[in-house]
C-alpha positions as a Python dict, from the first residue, in 0.01 Angstrom:
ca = {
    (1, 'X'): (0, 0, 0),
    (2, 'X'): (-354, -73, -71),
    (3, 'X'): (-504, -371, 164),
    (4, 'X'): (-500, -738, -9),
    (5, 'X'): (-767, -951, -21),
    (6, 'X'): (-590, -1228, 279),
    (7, 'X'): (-519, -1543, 135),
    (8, 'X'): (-793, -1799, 211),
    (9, 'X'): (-728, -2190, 341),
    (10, 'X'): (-957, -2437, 120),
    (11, 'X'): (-726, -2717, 198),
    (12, 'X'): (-506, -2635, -131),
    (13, 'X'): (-161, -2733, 86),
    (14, 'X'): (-336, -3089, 200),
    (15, 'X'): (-218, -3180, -154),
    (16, 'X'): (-35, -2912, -356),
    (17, 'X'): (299, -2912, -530),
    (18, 'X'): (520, -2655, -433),
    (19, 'X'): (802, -2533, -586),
    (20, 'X'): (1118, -2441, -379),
    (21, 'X'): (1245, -2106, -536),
    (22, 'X'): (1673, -2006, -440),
    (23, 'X'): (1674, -1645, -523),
    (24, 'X'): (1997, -1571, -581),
    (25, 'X'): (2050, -1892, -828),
    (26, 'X'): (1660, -1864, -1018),
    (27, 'X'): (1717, -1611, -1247),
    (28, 'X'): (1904, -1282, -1326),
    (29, 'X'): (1687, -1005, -1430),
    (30, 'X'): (1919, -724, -1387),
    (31, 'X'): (2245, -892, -1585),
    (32, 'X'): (2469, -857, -1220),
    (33, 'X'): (2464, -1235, -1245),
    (34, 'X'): (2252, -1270, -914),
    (35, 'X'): (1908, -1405, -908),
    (36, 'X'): (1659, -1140, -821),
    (37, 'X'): (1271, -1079, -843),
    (38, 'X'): (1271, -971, -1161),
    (39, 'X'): (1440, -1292, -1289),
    (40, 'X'): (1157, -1453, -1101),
    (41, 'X'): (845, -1244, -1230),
    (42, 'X'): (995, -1287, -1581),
    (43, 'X'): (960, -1689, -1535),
    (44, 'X'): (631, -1709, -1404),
    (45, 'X'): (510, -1844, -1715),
    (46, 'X'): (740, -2097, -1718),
    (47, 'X'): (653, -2169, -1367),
    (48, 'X'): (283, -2208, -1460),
    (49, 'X'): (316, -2422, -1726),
    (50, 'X'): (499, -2613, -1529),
    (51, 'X'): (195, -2663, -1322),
    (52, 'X'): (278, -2574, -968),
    (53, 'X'): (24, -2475, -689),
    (54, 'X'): (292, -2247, -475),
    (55, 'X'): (598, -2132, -430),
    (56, 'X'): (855, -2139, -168),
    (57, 'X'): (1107, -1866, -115),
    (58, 'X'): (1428, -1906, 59),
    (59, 'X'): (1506, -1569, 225),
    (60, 'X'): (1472, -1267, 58),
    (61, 'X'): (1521, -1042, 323),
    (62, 'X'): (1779, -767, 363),
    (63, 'X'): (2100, -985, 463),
    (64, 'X'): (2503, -950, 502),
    (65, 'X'): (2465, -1338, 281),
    (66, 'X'): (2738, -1482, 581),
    (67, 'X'): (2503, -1798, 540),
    (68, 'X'): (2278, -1716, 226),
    (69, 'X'): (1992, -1542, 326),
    (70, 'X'): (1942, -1734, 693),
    (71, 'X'): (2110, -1445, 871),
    (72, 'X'): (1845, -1160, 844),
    (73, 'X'): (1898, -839, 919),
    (74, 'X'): (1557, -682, 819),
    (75, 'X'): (1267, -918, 790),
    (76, 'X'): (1058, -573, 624),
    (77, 'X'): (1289, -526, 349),
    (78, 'X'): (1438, -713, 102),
    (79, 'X'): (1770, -751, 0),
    (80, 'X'): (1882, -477, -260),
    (81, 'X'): (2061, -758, -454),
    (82, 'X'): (1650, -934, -546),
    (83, 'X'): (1477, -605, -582),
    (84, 'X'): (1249, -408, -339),
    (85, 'X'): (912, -421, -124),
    (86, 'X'): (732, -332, -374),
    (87, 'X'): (859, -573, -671),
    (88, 'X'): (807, -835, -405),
    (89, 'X'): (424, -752, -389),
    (90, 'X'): (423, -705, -748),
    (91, 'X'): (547, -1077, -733),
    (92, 'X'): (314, -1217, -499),
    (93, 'X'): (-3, -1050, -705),
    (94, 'X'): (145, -1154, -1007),
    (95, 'X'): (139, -1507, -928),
    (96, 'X'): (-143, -1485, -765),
    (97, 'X'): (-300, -1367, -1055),
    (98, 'X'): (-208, -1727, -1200),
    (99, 'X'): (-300, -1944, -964),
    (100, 'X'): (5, -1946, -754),
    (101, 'X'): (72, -1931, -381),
    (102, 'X'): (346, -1738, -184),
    (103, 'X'): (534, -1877, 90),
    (104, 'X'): (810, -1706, 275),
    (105, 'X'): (1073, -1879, 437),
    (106, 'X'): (1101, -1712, 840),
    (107, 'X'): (1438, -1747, 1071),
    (108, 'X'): (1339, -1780, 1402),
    (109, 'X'): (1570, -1905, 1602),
    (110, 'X'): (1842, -1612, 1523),
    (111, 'X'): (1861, -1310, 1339),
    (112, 'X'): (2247, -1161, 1134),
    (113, 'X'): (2463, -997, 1370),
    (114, 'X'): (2372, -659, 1162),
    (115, 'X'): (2024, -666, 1313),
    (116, 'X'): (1949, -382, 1489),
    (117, 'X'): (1863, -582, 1801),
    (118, 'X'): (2213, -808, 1783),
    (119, 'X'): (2411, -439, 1743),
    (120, 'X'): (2235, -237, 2037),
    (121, 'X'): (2316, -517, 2236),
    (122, 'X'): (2679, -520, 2151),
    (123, 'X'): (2681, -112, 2268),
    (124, 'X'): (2584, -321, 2594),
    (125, 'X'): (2252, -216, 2855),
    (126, 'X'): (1912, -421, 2824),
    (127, 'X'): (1908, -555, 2456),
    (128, 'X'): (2148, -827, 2582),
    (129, 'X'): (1827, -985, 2756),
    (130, 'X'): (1707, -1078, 2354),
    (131, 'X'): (1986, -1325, 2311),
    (132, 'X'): (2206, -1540, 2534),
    (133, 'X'): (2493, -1389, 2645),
    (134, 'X'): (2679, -1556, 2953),
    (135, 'X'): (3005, -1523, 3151),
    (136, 'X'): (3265, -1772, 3020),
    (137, 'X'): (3418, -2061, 3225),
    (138, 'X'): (3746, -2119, 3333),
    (139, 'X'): (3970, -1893, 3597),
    (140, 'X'): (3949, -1591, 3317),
    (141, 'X'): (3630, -1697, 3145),
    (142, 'X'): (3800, -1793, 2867),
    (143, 'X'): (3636, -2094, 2757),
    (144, 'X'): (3310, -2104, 2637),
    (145, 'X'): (2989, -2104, 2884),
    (146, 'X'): (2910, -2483, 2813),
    (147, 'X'): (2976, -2784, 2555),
    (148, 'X'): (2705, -2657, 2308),
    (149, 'X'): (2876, -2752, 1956),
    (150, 'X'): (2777, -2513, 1627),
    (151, 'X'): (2577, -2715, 1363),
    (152, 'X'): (2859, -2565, 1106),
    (153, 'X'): (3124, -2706, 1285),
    (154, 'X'): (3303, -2583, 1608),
    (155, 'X'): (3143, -2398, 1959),
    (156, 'X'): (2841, -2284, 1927),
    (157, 'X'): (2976, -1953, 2117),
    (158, 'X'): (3179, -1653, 2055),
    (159, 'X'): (3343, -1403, 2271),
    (160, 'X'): (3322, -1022, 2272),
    (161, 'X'): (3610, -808, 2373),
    (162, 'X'): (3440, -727, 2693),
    (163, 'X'): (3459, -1044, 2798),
    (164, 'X'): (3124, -1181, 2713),
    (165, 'X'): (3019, -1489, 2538),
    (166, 'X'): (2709, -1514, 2299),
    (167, 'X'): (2540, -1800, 2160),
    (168, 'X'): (2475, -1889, 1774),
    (169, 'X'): (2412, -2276, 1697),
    (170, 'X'): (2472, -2206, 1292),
    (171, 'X'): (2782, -1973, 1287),
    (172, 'X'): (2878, -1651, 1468),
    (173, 'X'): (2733, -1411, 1232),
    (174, 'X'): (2357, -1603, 1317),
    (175, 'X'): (2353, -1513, 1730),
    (176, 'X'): (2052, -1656, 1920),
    (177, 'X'): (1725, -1529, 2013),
    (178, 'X'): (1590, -1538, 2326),
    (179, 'X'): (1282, -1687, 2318),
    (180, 'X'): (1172, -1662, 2697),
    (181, 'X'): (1145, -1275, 2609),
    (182, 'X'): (837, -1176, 2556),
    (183, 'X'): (972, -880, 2267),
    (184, 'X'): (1084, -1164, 2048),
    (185, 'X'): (793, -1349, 2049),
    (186, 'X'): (586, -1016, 1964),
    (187, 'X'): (822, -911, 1716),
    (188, 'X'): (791, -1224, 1515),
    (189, 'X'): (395, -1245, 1531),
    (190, 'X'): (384, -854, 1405),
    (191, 'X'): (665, -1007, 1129),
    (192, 'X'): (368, -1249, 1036),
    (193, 'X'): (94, -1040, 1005),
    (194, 'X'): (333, -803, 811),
    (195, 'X'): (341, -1050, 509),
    (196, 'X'): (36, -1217, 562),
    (197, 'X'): (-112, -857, 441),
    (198, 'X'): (78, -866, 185),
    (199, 'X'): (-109, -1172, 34),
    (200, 'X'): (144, -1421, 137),
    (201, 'X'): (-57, -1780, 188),
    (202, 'X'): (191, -1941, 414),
    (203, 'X'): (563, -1966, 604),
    (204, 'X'): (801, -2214, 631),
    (205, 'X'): (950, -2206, 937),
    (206, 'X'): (1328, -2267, 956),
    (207, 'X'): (1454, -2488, 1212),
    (208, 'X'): (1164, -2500, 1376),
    (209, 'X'): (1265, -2724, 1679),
    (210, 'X'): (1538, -2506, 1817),
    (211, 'X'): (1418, -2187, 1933),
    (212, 'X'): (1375, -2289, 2278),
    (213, 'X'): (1662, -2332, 2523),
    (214, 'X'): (1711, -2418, 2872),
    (215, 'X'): (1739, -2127, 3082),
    (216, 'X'): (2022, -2271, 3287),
    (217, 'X'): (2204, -2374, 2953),
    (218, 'X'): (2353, -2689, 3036),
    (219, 'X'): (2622, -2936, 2924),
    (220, 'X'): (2450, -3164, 2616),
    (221, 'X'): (2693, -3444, 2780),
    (222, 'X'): (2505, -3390, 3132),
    (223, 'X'): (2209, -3642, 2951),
    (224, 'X'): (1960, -3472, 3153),
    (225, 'X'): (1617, -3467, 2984),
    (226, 'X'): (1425, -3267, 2765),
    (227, 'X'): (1782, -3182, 2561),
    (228, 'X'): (1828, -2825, 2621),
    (229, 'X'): (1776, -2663, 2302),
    (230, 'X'): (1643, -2961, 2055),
    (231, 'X'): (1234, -2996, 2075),
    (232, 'X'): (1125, -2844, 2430),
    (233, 'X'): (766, -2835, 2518),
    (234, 'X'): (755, -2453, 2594),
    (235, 'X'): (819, -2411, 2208),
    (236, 'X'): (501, -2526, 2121),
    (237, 'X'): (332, -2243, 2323),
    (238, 'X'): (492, -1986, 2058),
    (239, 'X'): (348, -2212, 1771),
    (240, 'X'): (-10, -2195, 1912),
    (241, 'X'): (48, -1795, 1928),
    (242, 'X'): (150, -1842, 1561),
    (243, 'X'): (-107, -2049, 1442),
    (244, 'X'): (-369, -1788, 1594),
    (245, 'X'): (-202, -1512, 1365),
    (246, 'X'): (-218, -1707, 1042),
    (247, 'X'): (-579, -1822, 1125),
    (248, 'X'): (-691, -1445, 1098),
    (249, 'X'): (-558, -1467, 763),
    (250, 'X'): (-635, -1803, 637),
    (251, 'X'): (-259, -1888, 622),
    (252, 'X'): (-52, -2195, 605),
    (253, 'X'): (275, -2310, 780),
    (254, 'X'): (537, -2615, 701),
    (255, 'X'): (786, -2672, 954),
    (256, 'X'): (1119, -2736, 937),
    (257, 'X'): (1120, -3008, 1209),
    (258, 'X'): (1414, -3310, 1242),
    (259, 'X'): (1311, -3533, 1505),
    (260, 'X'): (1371, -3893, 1522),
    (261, 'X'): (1088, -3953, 1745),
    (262, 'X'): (747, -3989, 1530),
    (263, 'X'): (563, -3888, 1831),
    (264, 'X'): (739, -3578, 1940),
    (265, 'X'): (725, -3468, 1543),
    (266, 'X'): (332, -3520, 1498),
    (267, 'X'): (325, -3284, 1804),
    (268, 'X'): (391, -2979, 1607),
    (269, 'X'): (135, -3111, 1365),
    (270, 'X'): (-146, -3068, 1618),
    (271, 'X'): (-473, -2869, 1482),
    (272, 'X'): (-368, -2595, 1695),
    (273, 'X'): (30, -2564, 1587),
    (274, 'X'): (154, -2618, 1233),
    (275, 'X'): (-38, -2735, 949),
    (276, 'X'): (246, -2927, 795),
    (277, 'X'): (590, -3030, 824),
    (278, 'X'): (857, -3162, 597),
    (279, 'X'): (938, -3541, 564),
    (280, 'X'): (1288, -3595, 616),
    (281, 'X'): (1244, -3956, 684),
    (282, 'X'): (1174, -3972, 270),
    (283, 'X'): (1451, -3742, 165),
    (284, 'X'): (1759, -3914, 330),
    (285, 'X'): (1615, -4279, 229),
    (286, 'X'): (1820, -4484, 17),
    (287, 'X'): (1673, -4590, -301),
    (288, 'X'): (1593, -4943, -181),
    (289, 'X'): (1240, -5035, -234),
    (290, 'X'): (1182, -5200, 142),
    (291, 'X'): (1293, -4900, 303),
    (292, 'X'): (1094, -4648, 129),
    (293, 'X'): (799, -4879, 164),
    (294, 'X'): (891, -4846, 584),
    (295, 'X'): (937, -4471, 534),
    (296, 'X'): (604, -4437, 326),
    (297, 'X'): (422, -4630, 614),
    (298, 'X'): (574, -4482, 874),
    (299, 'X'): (521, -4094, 776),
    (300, 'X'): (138, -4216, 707),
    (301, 'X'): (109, -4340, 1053),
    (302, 'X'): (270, -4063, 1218),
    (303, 'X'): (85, -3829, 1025),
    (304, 'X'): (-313, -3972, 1068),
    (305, 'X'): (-345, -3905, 1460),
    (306, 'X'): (-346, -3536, 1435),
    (307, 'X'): (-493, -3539, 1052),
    (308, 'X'): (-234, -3367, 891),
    (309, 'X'): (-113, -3439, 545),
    (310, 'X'): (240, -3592, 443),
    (311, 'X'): (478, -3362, 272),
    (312, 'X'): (754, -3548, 1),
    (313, 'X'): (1038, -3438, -99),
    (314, 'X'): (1346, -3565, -285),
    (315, 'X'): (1598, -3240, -249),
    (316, 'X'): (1635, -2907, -134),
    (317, 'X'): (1910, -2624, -110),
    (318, 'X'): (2099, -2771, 171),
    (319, 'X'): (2141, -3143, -11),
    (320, 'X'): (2300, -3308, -267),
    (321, 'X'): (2096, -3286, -549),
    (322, 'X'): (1863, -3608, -648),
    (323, 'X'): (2056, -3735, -973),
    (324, 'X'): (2386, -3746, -839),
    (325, 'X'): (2296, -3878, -486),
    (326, 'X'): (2108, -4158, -658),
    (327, 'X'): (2399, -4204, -913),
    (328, 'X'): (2610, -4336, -615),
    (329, 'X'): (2652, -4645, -449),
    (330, 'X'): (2522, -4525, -83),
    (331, 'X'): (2221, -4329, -166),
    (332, 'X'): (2137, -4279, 152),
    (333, 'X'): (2186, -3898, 287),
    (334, 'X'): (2522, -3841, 447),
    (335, 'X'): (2677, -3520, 435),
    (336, 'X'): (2992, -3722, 427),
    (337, 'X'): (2930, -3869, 88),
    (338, 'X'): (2950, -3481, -43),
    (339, 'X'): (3353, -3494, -67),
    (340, 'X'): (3472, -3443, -378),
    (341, 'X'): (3557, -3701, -648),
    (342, 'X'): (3327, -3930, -514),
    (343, 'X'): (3237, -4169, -850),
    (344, 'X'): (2893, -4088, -958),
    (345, 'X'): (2662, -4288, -1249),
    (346, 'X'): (2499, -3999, -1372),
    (347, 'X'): (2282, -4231, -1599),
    (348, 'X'): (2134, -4446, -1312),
    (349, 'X'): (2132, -4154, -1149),
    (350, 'X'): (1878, -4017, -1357),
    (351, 'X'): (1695, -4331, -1446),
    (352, 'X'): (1632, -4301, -1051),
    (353, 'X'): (1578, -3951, -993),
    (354, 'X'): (1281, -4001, -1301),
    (355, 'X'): (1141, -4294, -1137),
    (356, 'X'): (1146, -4082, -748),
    (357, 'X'): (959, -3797, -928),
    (358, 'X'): (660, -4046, -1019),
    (359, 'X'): (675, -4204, -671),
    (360, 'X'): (687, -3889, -482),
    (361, 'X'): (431, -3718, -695),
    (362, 'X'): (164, -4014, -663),
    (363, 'X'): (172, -3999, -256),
    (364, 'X'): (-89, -3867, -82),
    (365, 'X'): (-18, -3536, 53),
    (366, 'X'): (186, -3238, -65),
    (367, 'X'): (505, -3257, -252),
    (368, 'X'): (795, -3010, -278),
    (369, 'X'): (1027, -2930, -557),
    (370, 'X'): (1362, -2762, -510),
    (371, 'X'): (1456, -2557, -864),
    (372, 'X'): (1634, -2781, -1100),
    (373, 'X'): (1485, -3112, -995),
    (374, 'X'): (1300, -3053, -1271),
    (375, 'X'): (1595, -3037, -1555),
    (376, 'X'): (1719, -3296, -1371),
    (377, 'X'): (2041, -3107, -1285),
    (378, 'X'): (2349, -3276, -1099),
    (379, 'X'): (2536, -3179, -807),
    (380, 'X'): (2835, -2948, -942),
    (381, 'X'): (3173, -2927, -829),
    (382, 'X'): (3260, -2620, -680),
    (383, 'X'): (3616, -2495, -720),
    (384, 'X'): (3794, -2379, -373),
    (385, 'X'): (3819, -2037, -406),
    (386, 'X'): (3459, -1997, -511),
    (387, 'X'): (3282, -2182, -213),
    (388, 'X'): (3060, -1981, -24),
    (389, 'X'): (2905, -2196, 242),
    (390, 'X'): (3023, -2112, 586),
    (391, 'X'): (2977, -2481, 633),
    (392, 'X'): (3299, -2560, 424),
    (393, 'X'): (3507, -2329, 602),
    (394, 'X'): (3400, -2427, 994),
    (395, 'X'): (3484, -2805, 884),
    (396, 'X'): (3823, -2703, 820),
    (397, 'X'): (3762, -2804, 409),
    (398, 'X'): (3660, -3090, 472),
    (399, 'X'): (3285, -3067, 389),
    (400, 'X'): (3273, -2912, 36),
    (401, 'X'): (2936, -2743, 178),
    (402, 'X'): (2557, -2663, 28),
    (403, 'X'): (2667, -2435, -276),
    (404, 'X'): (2694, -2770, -526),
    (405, 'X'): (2332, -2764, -562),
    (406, 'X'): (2317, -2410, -570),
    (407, 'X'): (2465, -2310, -910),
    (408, 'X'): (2216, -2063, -1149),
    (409, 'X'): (1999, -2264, -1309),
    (410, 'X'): (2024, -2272, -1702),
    (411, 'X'): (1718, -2119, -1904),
    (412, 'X'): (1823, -2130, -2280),
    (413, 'X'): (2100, -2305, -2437),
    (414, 'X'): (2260, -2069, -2682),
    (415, 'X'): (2262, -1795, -2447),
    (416, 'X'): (2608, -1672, -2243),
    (417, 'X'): (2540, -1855, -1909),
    (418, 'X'): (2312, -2058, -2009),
    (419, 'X'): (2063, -1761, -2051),
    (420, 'X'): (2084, -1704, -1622),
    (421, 'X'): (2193, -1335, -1695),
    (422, 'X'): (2481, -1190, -1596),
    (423, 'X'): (2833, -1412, -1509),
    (424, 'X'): (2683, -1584, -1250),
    (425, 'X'): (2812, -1556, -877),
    (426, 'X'): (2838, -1937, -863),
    (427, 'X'): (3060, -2060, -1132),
    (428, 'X'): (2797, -2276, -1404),
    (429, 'X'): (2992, -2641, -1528),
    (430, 'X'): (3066, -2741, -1832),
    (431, 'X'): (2794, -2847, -2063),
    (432, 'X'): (2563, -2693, -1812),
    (433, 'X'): (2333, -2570, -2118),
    (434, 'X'): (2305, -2924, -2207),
    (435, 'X'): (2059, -2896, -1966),
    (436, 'X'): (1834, -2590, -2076),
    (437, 'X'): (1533, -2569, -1955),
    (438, 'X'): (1433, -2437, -2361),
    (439, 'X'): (1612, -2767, -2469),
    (440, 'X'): (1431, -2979, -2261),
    (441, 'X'): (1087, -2820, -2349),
    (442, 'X'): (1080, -2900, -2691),
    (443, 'X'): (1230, -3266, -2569),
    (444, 'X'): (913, -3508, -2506),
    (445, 'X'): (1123, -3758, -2346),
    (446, 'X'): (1314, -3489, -2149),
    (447, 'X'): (1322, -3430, -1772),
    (448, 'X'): (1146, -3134, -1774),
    (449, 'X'): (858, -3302, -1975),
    (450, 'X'): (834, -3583, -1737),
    (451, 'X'): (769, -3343, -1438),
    (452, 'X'): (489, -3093, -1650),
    (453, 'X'): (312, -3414, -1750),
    (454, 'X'): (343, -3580, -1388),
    (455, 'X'): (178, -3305, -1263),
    (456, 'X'): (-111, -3285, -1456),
    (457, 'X'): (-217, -3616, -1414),
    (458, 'X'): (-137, -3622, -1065),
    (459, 'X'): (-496, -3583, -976),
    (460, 'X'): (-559, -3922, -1125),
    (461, 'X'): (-469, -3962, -793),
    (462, 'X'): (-733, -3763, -645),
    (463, 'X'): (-750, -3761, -240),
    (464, 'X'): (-782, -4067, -94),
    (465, 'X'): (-591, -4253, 50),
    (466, 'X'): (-297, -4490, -31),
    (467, 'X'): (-346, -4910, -63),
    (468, 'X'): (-56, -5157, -174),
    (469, 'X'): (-52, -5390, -398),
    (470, 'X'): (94, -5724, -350),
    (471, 'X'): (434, -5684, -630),
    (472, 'X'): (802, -5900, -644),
    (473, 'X'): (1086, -5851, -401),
    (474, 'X'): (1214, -5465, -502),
    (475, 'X'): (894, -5333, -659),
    (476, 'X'): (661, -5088, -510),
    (477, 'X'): (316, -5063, -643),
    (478, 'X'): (-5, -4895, -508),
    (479, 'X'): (-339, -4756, -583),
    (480, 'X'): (-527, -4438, -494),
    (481, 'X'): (-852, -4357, -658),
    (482, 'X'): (-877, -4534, -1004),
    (483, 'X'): (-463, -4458, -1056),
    (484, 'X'): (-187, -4745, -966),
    (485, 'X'): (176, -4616, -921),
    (486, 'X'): (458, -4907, -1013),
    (487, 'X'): (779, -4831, -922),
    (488, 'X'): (1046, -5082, -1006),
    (489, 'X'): (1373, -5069, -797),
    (490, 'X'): (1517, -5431, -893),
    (491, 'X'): (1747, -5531, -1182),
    (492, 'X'): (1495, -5709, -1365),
    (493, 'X'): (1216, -5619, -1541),
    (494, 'X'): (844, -5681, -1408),
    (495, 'X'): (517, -5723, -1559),
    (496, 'X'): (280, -5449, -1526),
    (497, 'X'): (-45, -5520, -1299),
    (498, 'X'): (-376, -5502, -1495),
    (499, 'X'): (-456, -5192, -1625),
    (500, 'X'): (-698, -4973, -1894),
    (501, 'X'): (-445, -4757, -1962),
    (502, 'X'): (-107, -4659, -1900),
    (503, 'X'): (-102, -4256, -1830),
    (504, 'X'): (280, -4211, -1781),
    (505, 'X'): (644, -4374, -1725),
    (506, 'X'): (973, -4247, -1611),
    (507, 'X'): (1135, -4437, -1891),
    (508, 'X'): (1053, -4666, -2148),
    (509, 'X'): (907, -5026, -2111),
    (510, 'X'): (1119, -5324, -2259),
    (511, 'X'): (983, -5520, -2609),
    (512, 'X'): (759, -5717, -2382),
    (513, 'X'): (579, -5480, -2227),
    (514, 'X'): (728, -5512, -1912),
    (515, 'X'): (837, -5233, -1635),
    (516, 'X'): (1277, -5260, -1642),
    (517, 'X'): (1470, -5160, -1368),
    (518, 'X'): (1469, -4792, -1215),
    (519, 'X'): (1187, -4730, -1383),
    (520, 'X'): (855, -4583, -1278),
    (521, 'X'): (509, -4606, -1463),
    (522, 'X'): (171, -4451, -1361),
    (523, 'X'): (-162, -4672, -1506),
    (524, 'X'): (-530, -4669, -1477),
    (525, 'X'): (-716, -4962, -1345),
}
């Protein structure tokens, strides 16, 4: 492989839109009805046109798929179901070549249990030292080493034959690095530098607030402080070490960080650890217009001490997608709301999820959008035998899981599945085409054609930063530059502030001019 050109930092990520790409539900180049490279290299005009700065991929990586993707086996190669090495740096020049970033999505808190590191140390001897393996408790060790609960439901341990229990927070197949070893920490710097000379422009790092755990691994219900695997200050050594990589090569991080504590969280933001991190505060808000306003504020201020810019986004592959989330009577983010049959307005839903694109794309800051936002797809119903998500299983059914807003994404309406490719390996819904992304390109008022025109004029915006207006009880309404943004979350409609011009709305205004209800408009003053 020849040498790239590294990528170079001008500050593109302070305010760029990047587009969250899901392999194995883009697009189907081969016709085996999973998403691959190909599928992805054939849509990068699409993805252009739509306007985009970068793109995001979940993990391509060679992987057993026990929790799609996130347990790697091979962070070198990638998985013979998307393609090869070399169509991936086809696919990172070819994008390039249009103005678009790469970022790759990195795993560090565990690897799949088929890594070669997780299987030597099964055989037994010194690999053991890269994870956590401990002695059970109990008079024959036969319950787990401590009270450590798996985010997919159940112990976050699992014991061996011989005895031996290991430690995986997600589920058994994901087994825990040990990040006091010094061979992790080099293996995962030489991991960086591997794609950043490839041309990649940035990582995302995937629960980035976990790696580190307390040596003596004890009880979460002891309540001693700092919790002993959730934000520990030794983790932010292994970010500085990171940061020093991608600095060779003018590269970019986002962290995957969920913290309640705005202080702790603008931490990893430091000028010496990751450049950015995303908002979750914004995500999991209701669509109530004094709580956004508090979640706006509050990401600003948490942001400015250590200068780092805001990221926004409305959805992503582990949450319900934005139409149908909205389209229910708790908006708010609960994985509880997920169950199935819950009544959705798919309408308001929409009206909403048009109105959140404006908002979100007027901020200041970057913004991220997870594939389909854009068509404006709903969550799907998954039928029982054809869920996927460990996290379904480990609940005992009673969490339908992540793979409702994971279905293959339809491309062209007359076309068997919705012009994906093959059958798909998630099962499409009816009237799925309705949704095309060819329909809704020759559709002006579609959703597609609300997001390409959004983010054209987004630099209307331009850089600065963000001042309210004073607007009625419900209503949201700011300037930046010489742009307003008007966002309307009450039931009745509201006039417009002056303007010279109104650039774009989420939905049309009533006979009187005025801005109705879940509805959005952009103006110039």
């Amino acid at each position: 492989m020849g040498q790239p050109t590294p990528a170079t930092d001008d500050g593109w990520w302070r305010s760029a839109v990047i587009y969250q790409v899901y392999v194995r539900s883009f697009a189907d180049g081969d016709g085996d009805g999973t998403g691959d490279l190909a599928g992805v290299r054939a849509r990068l005009p699409y993805l252009a046109e739509l306007g985009v700065d970068a793109l995001w991929f979940t993990p391509w990586y060679r992987s057993p798929m026990k929790d799609g993707g996130y347990d790697v086996a091979d962070y070198r190669a990638i998985d013979p179901a998307f393609g090869t090495l070399a169509e991936a740096e086809k696919l990172i020049a070819e994008a390039r070549e249009r103005g678009i970033r790469t970022i790759v999505d990195i795993v560090p808190n565990h690897v799949s249990a088929q890594h070669p590191w997780f299987r030597a140390a099964l055989a037994g001897g010194p690999g053991r030292e890269l994870f956590h393996f401990r002695p059970g408790r109990g008079e024959h060790g036969e319950l787990p080493p401590n009270d450590w609960q798996s985010e997919f439901g159940g112990p976050a341990w699992t014991r061996l034959p011989d005895g031996d229990w290991y430690l995986h927070l997600f589920a058994p197949e994901q087994p825990d690095l040990n990040w006091a070893h010094p061979a992790v920490r080099q293996e995962h710097e030489d991991i960086l530098r591997f794609w950043f000379e490839r041309g990649v422009a940035g990582v995302r790092v995937d629960s980035a607030a976990l790696l580190a755990k307390d040596p003596e691994l004890p009880d979460v219900t002891d309540g001693r402080a700092p919790h002993p695997y959730v934000d520990r200050d030794e983790l932010h050594d292994v970010y500085r070490a990171w940061r020093a990589v991608a600095d060779e090569y003018g590269a970019v991080f986002v962290g995957e960080v969920w913290l309640p504590d705005t202080e702790r969280f603008a931490r990893y933001l430091r000028p010496d650890e990751l450049h950015t991190a995303f908002n979750f505060s914004f995500l999991t808000c209701p669509w109530d217009a004094d709580r956004l306003r508090t979640s706006i504020d509050d990401t600003l201020a948490e942001h400015a001490p250590v200068g780092a810019p805001a990221t926004w986004v409305l959805c992503n592959h582990d949450v319900t997608r934005t139409v149908t989330r909205y389209g229910r009577a708790d908006t708010g983010f609960d994985f509880a709301t997920k169950a199935f049959g819950t009544p959705t307005d798919l309408a308001l839903g929409t009206r909403r999820a048009r109105a959140a694109a404006l908002l979100s794309l007027a901020l200041p800051g970057a913004v991220y959008v997870y594939q389909g936002e854009e068509l404006g797809l709903p969550e799907a119903d998954i039928p029982l035998d054809r869920i996927e998500d460990p996290m379904h299983a480990r609940s005992g059914g009673t969490d339908p899981g992540r793979d409702g807003c994971r279905v293959p994404l339809p491309w062209a309406a007359g076309e068997p599945h919705a012009g994906f490719g093959g059958e798909p390996w998630l099962p499409q819904p009816d009237g799925w085409a309705a949704y095309a992304a060819d329909r809704q390109a020759e559709d002006p008022g579609s959703m597609l054609s609300l997001y390409r025109a959004a983010i054209r004029l987004r630099p209307e915006f331009g850089d600065g930063p963000l001042t309210w207006l004073p607007a009625p009880d419900g209503v949201l309404a700011f300037t930046r530059a010489d742009a307003l943004c008007v966002v309307n979350l009450a039931d009745t409609p509201v006039d417009l502030p002056v303007h010279t011009e109104l650039l774009l709305h989420s939905g049309p205004l009533d006979t009187a001019g005025r801005l109705p209800g879940d509805t959005a408009v952009w103006l110039r003053a």
